Amino acid sequence: MNIVLYPKREEWAGLLERPCREDESLEKCCGLICEEVRRDGDAALRKYAWFFDRARIDAVEVTAEEKRAAAEQVPARLREAIREAYGRVEAFHRLQLPERRVYDDGRGTQCWQESRPIERVGLYVPGGSAPLFSTVLMLGIPARLAGCGEVVLCTPPNEAGEVNPAILWTAELCGVGRVFKAGGAQAVAAMACGTESVPRVDKIFGPGNRFVTEAKRWAARRGVAVDMPAGPSEVMVVADEGCPAAFVAADLLSQAEHGADSQVFLLCASPDLAARVAEVVRVRLERLPRRTIAEKALEGSKCVVLGSIGECLEMANAYAPEHLILALRDAGEWAGRVRNAGSVFLGYYSPESAGDYASGTNHTLPTGGYARACGGLTVGAFMKEVSFQEITREGLERLGDVIETMAEGEGMEAHRDAVRVRRERVSDINGEARP
Amino acid sequence: MNIVLYPKREEWAGLLERPCREDESLEKCCGLICEEVRRDGDAALRKYAWFFDRARIDAVEVTAEEKRAAAEQVPARLREAIREAYGRVEAFHRLQLPERRVYDDGRGTQCWQESRPIERVGLYVPGGSAPLFSTVLMLGIPARLAGCGEVVLCTPPNEAGEVNPAILWTAELCGVGRVFKAGGAQAVAAMACGTESVPRVDKIFGPGNRFVTEAKRWAARRGVAVDMPAGPSEVMVVADEGCPAAFVAADLLSQAEHGADSQVFLLCASPDLAARVAEVVRVRLERLPRRTIAEKALEGSKCVVLGSIGECLEMANAYAPEHLILALRDAGEWAGRVRNAGSVFLGYYSPESAGDYASGTNHTLPTGGYARACGGLTVGAFMKEVSFQEITREGLERLGDVIETMAEGEGMEAHRDAVRVRRERVSDINGEARP
């Protein structure tokens, strides 16, 4: 890891810069794949399953038989762990269910909002180097709590044309109705447009690589909502000297093994701690199964030593990390200073992996600096708030002048008329209302 | 208006189709404008103010002097109306402020979410044919309630290089710090990238024409969040025979005068009502100041007569209108059947213009079918939910097996290590923690 000692303020922006991911050829390439799926449907999905995943698939949809077989392949101990995580994630997300609050002006007007589930949602679970059944939980549980009518899931098959059994079993646990063997841009396009097998959905959720992110943009352009742009995963650890270097090193490595483009930062106020952490990282890296990935990620990583923990928090806010670990003795007191972050882990005993799997919070979080403007996935992302207003005849009489004056001020005569006609004809409504 | 009698189910999709707005040349043109603003800053804003708005401006920012002068030009009666609307919109939106709810597993793990304001937000208020000070309220009030640190506003100047006084006065009322004379794609690009005058923001809000929507996409690609895609405004009125035709006609016309591309629908179960409404629309259209605009919009509008009010509701859900007026005697009972809509107006005395100006609800709403997946603007859109978790040593001991088992199942050894190293070293933390 690169240790940077006491950088000046004007150097911060450079240190925190994320690699640029603009790529016109990617956009073009994704556009072609997506258009092909729109045109050729399942045939295009089969073609790209072979092209990208080296899988020959006949049916795009996973069959009931495959699901039954999968259940038997998941070890009991893992099933038990997933079930426990399910319960915790469900309990945390249940608290996000919205309450109806009514604004009543006491003069004949009531306004309120009601949440309605998004009817058809599509979940994307990446394949690649890890079978991310935890992501199935993080997408499937809020979808179920929201009450979405149709929940479908796409994930790439392996070379044998199969979906990982733990993913299938977890999808069943979450009540995901249908699972399709499709990955990458082509999966997103299938859910955005529909194919013979895959239904068109109203909103697409889930992380993914650059192809998936680009395809989500393509889908958004065509009127399908998407959760948030997914980028490389990030962690920033702010640590004090009381935290064992081994804890910090383990957190940095767990982020680094996510992907070669993962962003990994340690901020601290002690050159000694920075040196010790870098040493433990070096040693532990050797034994990691995903060492090649982690090594690559660590090349771009930085330990930044600043003058105080307060300055570390300022730098964290400037970066807006997806994950922020406050490995501080008095983490709870510092929490109030966090302005921009996706998910925050407080104290020496709250590793990021707890949030990735089982603390209860969602692990689908904003990356790439989006934490300045967006939070992680919630039940609310699977619903929409519909506004309602009910005005009585008397209410409109009272509110009428305000509306008419404003409509006139904006030059909107027909807007004004809509009130005026009701106020003027107040007397004859009853006649007309009872034919 | 075109009256369509009892269409078959398979004809619905065709009837409800929105005009396609895909346009590659628009994308290219917007991209060039935005890139120019990024490169040349204020100079580009001045150039385009001349090019699009026929305005020669020196300073891009509205001065304190201009603001003072504006206040005197707004009639007292209009100021009073805007103040009353402010109070109502503020009261309704205050109910949206989130509460903190904590998930405590009673075994050493606590998870919760805290809302943080987005620090820098940019509001866009269109110019064009109407001075939309109501939009200033609808964007400015939730921004203030959320506690956003820096709130700036862009709106195009008139040919004299001035901003409409009512817009300036309302911006002051809402506590908007700075106002800039910039419209269209160039305004969005300025807020996305920053110029010498305009600060860069984290999220951009507000309606606009196709240039604005396209520029928001450009901004989103560069890491700036945006509220929602804005499209032509829409209303769907579902009316029963008890509702005077004049009320329905006024609502249709008030939508039609928004813009030539407005979408206007009446759904009812009575051919007689449809005919009467069409006749009143024809007559009233004549006297509207914005007649040319409304006439154009009405060319594409439809009165659809269906077999029952229940069917009308189904069609409304299939279309997902921005505004849905249930001009029904028992509107409250039908409200529960609404699944997809932005804002719903219940009963004979709740015209859309009430929601546009003063009922209390927000008038920034999803168009183009986005109501299937998104709601209107809320205070929450100006904040983000940050997740927190705090796990004690005992808590991690209890949760550890679940996390380790799942990490192992996903092949994430370093994720597992982050827990294991903490469990193993439990005994020596105290030593290391007190140097």
mmCIF file of C-alpha atoms in Angstrom, chain A residues 22 27 77-78 81-82 84-85 88 91-92 94-97 99 101-103 105 107 109 111-113 116 118-120 130-135 137 202-203 214 217 220-225 241-247 250-251 253-255 257-258 276 284 287-290 329 332 335-336 338-346 348-361 370-376 378 383-393 396 399 401-403 405-415 417-422 425-426 429 432-434, chain B residues 22 27 77-78 81-82 84-85 88 91-92 94-97 99 101-103 105 107 109 111-113 116 118-120 130-135 137 202-203 214 217 220-225 241-247 250-251 253-255 257-258 276 284 287-290 329 332 335-336 338-346 348-361 370-376 378 383-393 396 399 401-403 405-415 417-422 425-426 429 432-434:
data_model
loop_
_atom_site.group_PDB
_atom_site.id
_atom_site.type_symbol
_atom_site.label_atom_id
_atom_site.label_comp_id
_atom_site.label_asym_id
_atom_site.label_seq_id
_atom_site.Cartn_x
_atom_site.Cartn_y
_atom_site.Cartn_z
ATOM 1 C CA GLU A 22 -15.973 6.982 -19.396
ATOM 2 C CA GLU A 27 -21.494 2.463 -24.709
ATOM 3 C CA ARG A 77 -24.961 -25.290 7.571
ATOM 4 C CA LEU A 78 -25.026 -22.696 4.786
ATOM 5 C CA ALA A 81 -26.692 -19.226 8.007
ATOM 6 C CA ILE A 82 -28.640 -17.769 5.075
ATOM 7 C CA GLU A 84 -30.527 -16.393 9.976
ATOM 8 C CA ALA A 85 -29.256 -13.561 7.771
ATOM 9 C CA ARG A 88 -32.042 -10.092 10.391
ATOM 10 C CA ALA A 91 -36.255 -7.241 10.549
ATOM 11 C CA PHE A 92 -34.109 -4.212 9.701
ATOM 12 C CA ARG A 94 -39.315 -3.906 7.933
ATOM 13 C CA LEU A 95 -38.620 -0.710 9.880
ATOM 14 C CA GLN A 96 -38.428 1.128 6.553
ATOM 15 C CA LEU A 97 -42.054 0.482 5.660
ATOM 16 C CA GLU A 99 -46.453 5.236 7.482
ATOM 17 C CA ARG A 101 -49.379 10.788 7.562
ATOM 18 C CA VAL A 102 -52.210 13.123 6.639
ATOM 19 C CA TYR A 103 -52.008 16.884 6.303
ATOM 20 C CA ASP A 105 -55.793 21.979 7.057
ATOM 21 C CA ARG A 107 -60.688 23.828 6.341
ATOM 22 C CA THR A 109 -58.492 20.037 2.347
ATOM 23 C CA CYS A 111 -53.387 15.732 1.494
ATOM 24 C CA TRP A 112 -51.478 12.530 2.075
ATOM 25 C CA GLN A 113 -49.208 10.006 0.425
ATOM 26 C CA ARG A 116 -47.774 1.421 -3.662
ATOM 27 C CA ILE A 118 -43.832 -1.294 -8.002
ATOM 28 C CA GLU A 119 -45.694 -4.048 -9.793
ATOM 29 C CA ARG A 120 -42.945 -5.761 -11.764
ATOM 30 C CA ALA A 130 -18.268 -15.485 -6.721
ATOM 31 C CA PRO A 131 -21.811 -16.875 -6.322
ATOM 32 C CA LEU A 132 -23.384 -13.833 -4.677
ATOM 33 C CA PHE A 133 -26.359 -15.356 -2.893
ATOM 34 C CA SER A 134 -26.058 -12.562 -0.329
ATOM 35 C CA THR A 135 -27.059 -10.149 -3.077
ATOM 36 C CA LEU A 137 -31.136 -11.544 -0.012
ATOM 37 C CA ASP A 202 -40.885 -1.551 -14.383
ATOM 38 C CA LYS A 203 -37.610 -1.232 -12.479
ATOM 39 C CA GLU A 214 -24.141 0.872 -19.185
ATOM 40 C CA ARG A 217 -28.490 3.590 -18.681
ATOM 41 C CA ALA A 220 -33.445 4.178 -18.295
ATOM 42 C CA ARG A 221 -33.498 5.946 -21.621
ATOM 43 C CA ARG A 222 -36.325 3.636 -22.661
ATOM 44 C CA GLY A 223 -38.510 4.426 -19.690
ATOM 45 C CA VAL A 224 -37.495 1.630 -17.323
ATOM 46 C CA ALA A 225 -36.401 2.815 -13.896
ATOM 47 C CA GLU A 241 -4.071 3.688 17.530
ATOM 48 C CA GLY A 242 -6.287 1.655 19.824
ATOM 49 C CA CYS A 243 -7.385 -0.550 16.953
ATOM 50 C CA PRO A 244 -5.219 -3.595 16.307
ATOM 51 C CA ALA A 245 -3.466 -3.330 12.956
ATOM 52 C CA ALA A 246 -4.682 -6.823 12.120
ATOM 53 C CA PHE A 247 -8.320 -5.702 12.250
ATOM 54 C CA ALA A 250 -8.355 -7.533 7.360
ATOM 55 C CA ASP A 251 -10.952 -4.906 6.477
ATOM 56 C CA LEU A 253 -8.135 -6.902 2.295
ATOM 57 C CA SER A 254 -11.782 -7.908 2.397
ATOM 58 C CA GLN A 255 -12.573 -4.906 0.246
ATOM 59 C CA GLU A 257 -10.740 -9.082 -2.842
ATOM 60 C CA HIS A 258 -14.064 -7.795 -4.238
ATOM 61 C CA ARG A 276 2.005 -1.608 10.840
ATOM 62 C CA ARG A 284 -1.733 -11.705 4.831
ATOM 63 C CA ARG A 287 -2.436 -16.581 1.732
ATOM 64 C CA LEU A 288 -5.591 -15.272 0.113
ATOM 65 C CA PRO A 289 -7.316 -17.474 -2.481
ATOM 66 C CA ARG A 290 -8.383 -14.304 -4.328
ATOM 67 C CA ARG A 329 -12.607 3.977 20.393
ATOM 68 C CA GLY A 332 -20.365 6.650 18.314
ATOM 69 C CA ALA A 335 -20.811 9.187 13.788
ATOM 70 C CA GLY A 336 -22.572 12.543 13.899
ATOM 71 C CA VAL A 338 -20.401 11.670 8.905
ATOM 72 C CA ARG A 339 -22.098 13.575 6.122
ATOM 73 C CA ASN A 340 -21.407 11.506 3.008
ATOM 74 C CA ALA A 341 -21.196 7.704 3.115
ATOM 75 C CA GLY A 342 -23.252 4.684 2.100
ATOM 76 C CA SER A 343 -22.958 2.465 5.159
ATOM 77 C CA VAL A 344 -20.986 3.200 8.322
ATOM 78 C CA PHE A 345 -19.415 0.632 10.645
ATOM 79 C CA LEU A 346 -18.809 1.854 14.169
ATOM 80 C CA TYR A 348 -13.401 -2.045 16.498
ATOM 81 C CA TYR A 349 -15.844 -4.949 16.199
ATOM 82 C CA SER A 350 -17.949 -3.889 13.219
ATOM 83 C CA PRO A 351 -16.191 -5.204 10.102
ATOM 84 C CA GLU A 352 -17.601 -4.453 6.676
ATOM 85 C CA SER A 353 -18.289 -8.144 6.139
ATOM 86 C CA ALA A 354 -20.942 -7.931 8.862
ATOM 87 C CA GLY A 355 -22.876 -5.498 6.690
ATOM 88 C CA ASP A 356 -22.153 -7.487 3.560
ATOM 89 C CA TYR A 357 -23.901 -10.516 4.985
ATOM 90 C CA ALA A 358 -25.818 -10.372 8.170
ATOM 91 C CA SER A 359 -25.932 -7.291 10.387
ATOM 92 C CA GLY A 360 -29.255 -6.443 8.799
ATOM 93 C CA THR A 361 -28.379 -3.404 6.667
ATOM 94 C CA TYR A 370 -22.917 8.957 -5.361
ATOM 95 C CA ALA A 371 -23.083 8.702 -1.567
ATOM 96 C CA ARG A 372 -23.118 12.500 -1.666
ATOM 97 C CA ALA A 373 -26.609 12.318 -3.142
ATOM 98 C CA CYS A 374 -28.039 8.810 -2.604
ATOM 99 C CA GLY A 375 -28.338 6.236 0.119
ATOM 100 C CA GLY A 376 -28.314 2.467 -0.168
ATOM 101 C CA THR A 378 -34.326 0.402 0.890
ATOM 102 C CA MET A 383 -42.371 1.271 -3.893
ATOM 103 C CA LYS A 384 -43.492 4.677 -4.998
ATOM 104 C CA GLU A 385 -45.312 7.326 -3.023
ATOM 105 C CA VAL A 386 -48.557 8.370 -4.654
ATOM 106 C CA SER A 387 -49.913 11.764 -3.548
ATOM 107 C CA PHE A 388 -53.604 12.206 -2.826
ATOM 108 C CA GLN A 389 -55.684 15.285 -2.177
ATOM 109 C CA GLU A 390 -59.348 15.566 -1.393
ATOM 110 C CA ILE A 391 -60.921 18.980 -1.287
ATOM 111 C CA THR A 392 -64.503 19.650 -0.264
ATOM 112 C CA ARG A 393 -66.687 22.302 -1.865
ATOM 113 C CA LEU A 396 -62.105 24.904 -2.559
ATOM 114 C CA LEU A 399 -58.442 27.895 -1.164
ATOM 115 C CA ASP A 401 -58.426 32.857 -4.175
ATOM 116 C CA VAL A 402 -54.885 31.641 -3.616
ATOM 117 C CA ILE A 403 -55.015 29.270 -6.569
ATOM 118 C CA THR A 405 -54.230 34.540 -7.964
ATOM 119 C CA MET A 406 -51.217 32.303 -8.563
ATOM 120 C CA ALA A 407 -52.593 30.890 -11.812
ATOM 121 C CA GLU A 408 -53.232 34.417 -13.031
ATOM 122 C CA GLY A 409 -49.701 35.410 -12.020
ATOM 123 C CA GLU A 410 -48.289 32.617 -14.156
ATOM 124 C CA GLY A 411 -50.599 33.455 -17.051
ATOM 125 C CA MET A 412 -52.363 30.115 -16.750
ATOM 126 C CA GLU A 413 -55.949 31.118 -17.445
ATOM 127 C CA ALA A 414 -57.319 27.585 -17.860
ATOM 128 C CA HIS A 415 -55.790 26.616 -14.514
ATOM 129 C CA ASP A 417 -60.888 28.479 -14.807
ATOM 130 C CA ALA A 418 -60.766 25.000 -13.288
ATOM 131 C CA VAL A 419 -61.292 26.632 -9.895
ATOM 132 C CA ARG A 420 -63.599 29.421 -11.063
ATOM 133 C CA VAL A 421 -66.005 27.138 -12.824
ATOM 134 C CA ARG A 422 -66.387 25.116 -9.659
ATOM 135 C CA ARG A 425 -71.446 26.660 -10.395
ATOM 136 C CA VAL A 426 -71.564 25.665 -6.785
ATOM 137 C CA ILE A 429 -73.968 20.855 -8.930
ATOM 138 C CA GLU A 432 -76.646 17.925 -12.194
ATOM 139 C CA ALA A 433 -75.266 15.413 -9.775
ATOM 140 C CA ARG A 434 -78.589 13.666 -9.370
ATOM 141 C CA GLU B 22 -35.991 9.386 -28.869
ATOM 142 C CA GLU B 27 -28.483 14.030 -27.711
ATOM 143 C CA ARG B 77 -51.973 40.234 -3.539
ATOM 144 C CA LEU B 78 -49.719 37.770 -5.357
ATOM 145 C CA ALA B 81 -51.090 34.128 -2.180
ATOM 146 C CA ILE B 82 -47.569 32.772 -2.579
ATOM 147 C CA GLU B 84 -50.152 31.132 1.906
ATOM 148 C CA ALA B 85 -49.181 28.437 -0.591
ATOM 149 C CA ARG B 88 -49.397 24.793 3.058
ATOM 150 C CA ALA B 91 -46.793 21.850 6.310
ATOM 151 C CA PHE B 92 -47.431 18.903 3.977
ATOM 152 C CA ARG B 94 -42.767 18.579 6.906
ATOM 153 C CA LEU B 95 -44.649 15.311 7.438
ATOM 154 C CA GLN B 96 -42.143 13.634 5.124
ATOM 155 C CA LEU B 97 -39.181 14.233 7.408
ATOM 156 C CA GLU B 99 -37.749 9.324 11.751
ATOM 157 C CA ARG B 101 -35.844 3.701 13.835
ATOM 158 C CA VAL B 102 -33.299 1.353 15.354
ATOM 159 C CA TYR B 103 -33.072 -2.390 14.809
ATOM 160 C CA ASP B 105 -31.175 -7.580 17.992
ATOM 161 C CA ARG B 107 -27.502 -9.512 21.285
ATOM 162 C CA THR B 109 -25.859 -5.499 17.237
ATOM 163 C CA CYS B 111 -28.497 -1.052 12.924
ATOM 164 C CA TRP B 112 -30.221 2.161 11.947
ATOM 165 C CA GLN B 113 -30.411 4.809 9.257
ATOM 166 C CA ARG B 116 -28.332 13.589 5.950
ATOM 167 C CA ILE B 118 -27.495 16.574 0.294
ATOM 168 C CA GLU B 119 -24.987 19.351 0.741
ATOM 169 C CA ARG B 120 -25.223 21.228 -2.555
ATOM 170 C CA ALA B 130 -44.881 31.202 -18.142
ATOM 171 C CA PRO B 131 -42.977 32.506 -15.090
ATOM 172 C CA LEU B 132 -43.206 29.358 -12.961
ATOM 173 C CA PHE B 133 -42.754 30.761 -9.468
ATOM 174 C CA SER B 134 -44.888 27.867 -8.211
ATOM 175 C CA THR B 135 -42.058 25.547 -9.247
ATOM 176 C CA LEU B 137 -41.912 26.714 -4.107
ATOM 177 C CA ASP B 202 -24.399 17.176 -5.987
ATOM 178 C CA LYS B 203 -27.933 16.838 -7.341
ATOM 179 C CA GLU B 214 -31.147 15.325 -22.127
ATOM 180 C CA ARG B 217 -28.737 12.490 -18.547
ATOM 181 C CA ALA B 220 -25.923 11.784 -14.471
ATOM 182 C CA ARG B 221 -23.254 10.154 -16.591
ATOM 183 C CA ARG B 222 -20.718 12.461 -14.956
ATOM 184 C CA GLY B 223 -21.652 11.482 -11.419
ATOM 185 C CA VAL B 224 -24.177 14.197 -10.603
ATOM 186 C CA ALA B 225 -27.503 12.884 -9.352
ATOM 187 C CA GLU B 241 -72.234 11.284 -14.757
ATOM 188 C CA GLY B 242 -72.669 13.171 -11.517
ATOM 189 C CA CYS B 243 -69.791 15.470 -12.376
ATOM 190 C CA PRO B 244 -70.725 18.597 -14.335
ATOM 191 C CA ALA B 245 -69.218 18.513 -17.802
ATOM 192 C CA ALA B 246 -67.879 22.016 -17.245
ATOM 193 C CA PHE B 247 -65.650 20.836 -14.378
ATOM 194 C CA ALA B 250 -61.873 22.864 -17.338
ATOM 195 C CA ASP B 251 -59.493 20.217 -15.997
ATOM 196 C CA LEU B 253 -58.065 22.454 -20.734
ATOM 197 C CA SER B 254 -55.878 23.377 -17.795
ATOM 198 C CA GLN B 255 -53.640 20.450 -18.660
ATOM 199 C CA GLU B 257 -52.478 24.795 -21.849
ATOM 200 C CA HIS B 258 -49.276 23.498 -20.189
ATOM 201 C CA ARG B 276 -70.974 16.981 -23.464
ATOM 202 C CA ARG B 284 -64.165 27.261 -23.906
ATOM 203 C CA ARG B 287 -61.439 32.264 -25.094
ATOM 204 C CA LEU B 288 -58.144 30.953 -23.702
ATOM 205 C CA PRO B 289 -55.093 33.217 -23.905
ATOM 206 C CA ARG B 290 -52.914 30.116 -24.384
ATOM 207 C CA ARG B 329 -69.080 10.703 -6.357
ATOM 208 C CA GLY B 332 -62.520 7.968 -1.764
ATOM 209 C CA ALA B 335 -58.678 5.629 -4.371
ATOM 210 C CA GLY B 336 -57.588 2.232 -3.083
ATOM 211 C CA VAL B 338 -55.086 3.377 -7.871
ATOM 212 C CA ARG B 339 -51.817 1.555 -8.380
ATOM 213 C CA ASN B 340 -49.881 3.769 -10.797
ATOM 214 C CA ALA B 341 -50.167 7.570 -10.718
ATOM 215 C CA GLY B 342 -48.157 10.581 -9.621
ATOM 216 C CA SER B 343 -50.781 12.678 -7.837
ATOM 217 C CA VAL B 344 -54.449 11.841 -7.411
ATOM 218 C CA PHE B 345 -57.305 14.340 -7.058
ATOM 219 C CA LEU B 346 -60.397 12.975 -5.369
ATOM 220 C CA TYR B 348 -65.677 16.872 -7.927
ATOM 221 C CA TYR B 349 -63.984 19.754 -6.099
ATOM 222 C CA SER B 350 -60.310 18.766 -6.370
ATOM 223 C CA PRO B 351 -59.018 20.237 -9.634
ATOM 224 C CA GLU B 352 -55.453 19.637 -10.744
ATOM 225 C CA SER B 353 -54.677 23.310 -10.376
ATOM 226 C CA ALA B 354 -55.138 22.933 -6.615
ATOM 227 C CA GLY B 355 -52.184 20.561 -6.566
ATOM 228 C CA ASP B 356 -50.241 22.693 -9.022
ATOM 229 C CA TYR B 357 -50.307 25.633 -6.649
ATOM 230 C CA ALA B 358 -51.586 25.305 -3.160
ATOM 231 C CA SER B 359 -53.168 22.119 -1.819
ATOM 232 C CA GLY B 360 -49.835 21.275 -0.250
ATOM 233 C CA THR B 361 -48.655 18.366 -2.406
ATOM 234 C CA TYR B 370 -42.484 6.666 -14.772
ATOM 235 C CA ALA B 371 -45.326 6.740 -12.245
ATOM 236 C CA ARG B 372 -45.146 2.952 -12.445
ATOM 237 C CA ALA B 373 -41.806 3.133 -10.657
ATOM 238 C CA CYS B 374 -41.397 6.584 -9.057
ATOM 239 C CA GLY B 375 -43.384 9.012 -6.989
ATOM 240 C CA GLY B 376 -43.256 12.796 -7.016
ATOM 241 C CA THR B 378 -40.348 14.686 -1.583
ATOM 242 C CA MET B 383 -31.546 13.859 1.619
ATOM 243 C CA LYS B 384 -29.916 10.493 1.648
ATOM 244 C CA GLU B 385 -30.248 7.714 4.179
ATOM 245 C CA VAL B 386 -26.906 6.673 5.623
ATOM 246 C CA SER B 387 -26.856 3.214 7.234
ATOM 247 C CA PHE B 388 -25.077 2.657 10.516
ATOM 248 C CA GLN B 389 -24.218 -0.480 12.411
ATOM 249 C CA GLU B 390 -22.499 -0.880 15.732
ATOM 250 C CA ILE B 391 -21.525 -4.331 16.880
ATOM 251 C CA THR B 392 -20.046 -5.121 20.265
ATOM 252 C CA ARG B 393 -17.357 -7.750 20.858
ATOM 253 C CA LEU B 396 -19.653 -10.220 16.736
ATOM 254 C CA LEU B 399 -22.989 -13.209 14.644
ATOM 255 C CA ASP B 401 -20.560 -18.022 12.505
ATOM 256 C CA VAL B 402 -23.253 -16.759 10.173
ATOM 257 C CA ILE B 403 -20.908 -14.263 8.522
ATOM 258 C CA THR B 405 -20.233 -19.447 6.796
ATOM 259 C CA MET B 406 -21.696 -17.133 4.191
ATOM 260 C CA ALA B 407 -18.341 -15.602 3.266
ATOM 261 C CA GLU B 408 -16.925 -19.078 2.848
ATOM 262 C CA GLY B 409 -19.913 -20.042 0.692
ATOM 263 C CA GLU B 410 -19.188 -17.133 -1.616
ATOM 264 C CA GLY B 411 -15.473 -17.903 -1.680
ATOM 265 C CA MET B 412 -14.650 -14.621 0.036
ATOM 266 C CA GLU B 413 -11.840 -15.660 2.336
ATOM 267 C CA ALA B 414 -10.741 -12.143 3.292
ATOM 268 C CA HIS B 415 -14.310 -11.285 4.257
ATOM 269 C CA ASP B 417 -10.832 -13.244 7.938
ATOM 270 C CA ALA B 418 -12.176 -9.837 8.952
ATOM 271 C CA VAL B 419 -14.442 -11.630 11.422
ATOM 272 C CA ARG B 420 -12.039 -14.399 12.356
ATOM 273 C CA VAL B 421 -9.180 -12.105 13.223
ATOM 274 C CA ARG B 422 -11.450 -10.215 15.606
ATOM 275 C CA ARG B 425 -7.679 -11.834 19.029
ATOM 276 C CA VAL B 426 -10.442 -10.996 21.423
ATOM 277 C CA ILE B 429 -7.331 -6.177 22.181
ATOM 278 C CA GLU B 432 -3.154 -3.274 22.358
ATOM 279 C CA ALA B 433 -5.909 -0.789 22.903
ATOM 280 C CA ARG B 434 -4.157 0.835 25.827
#
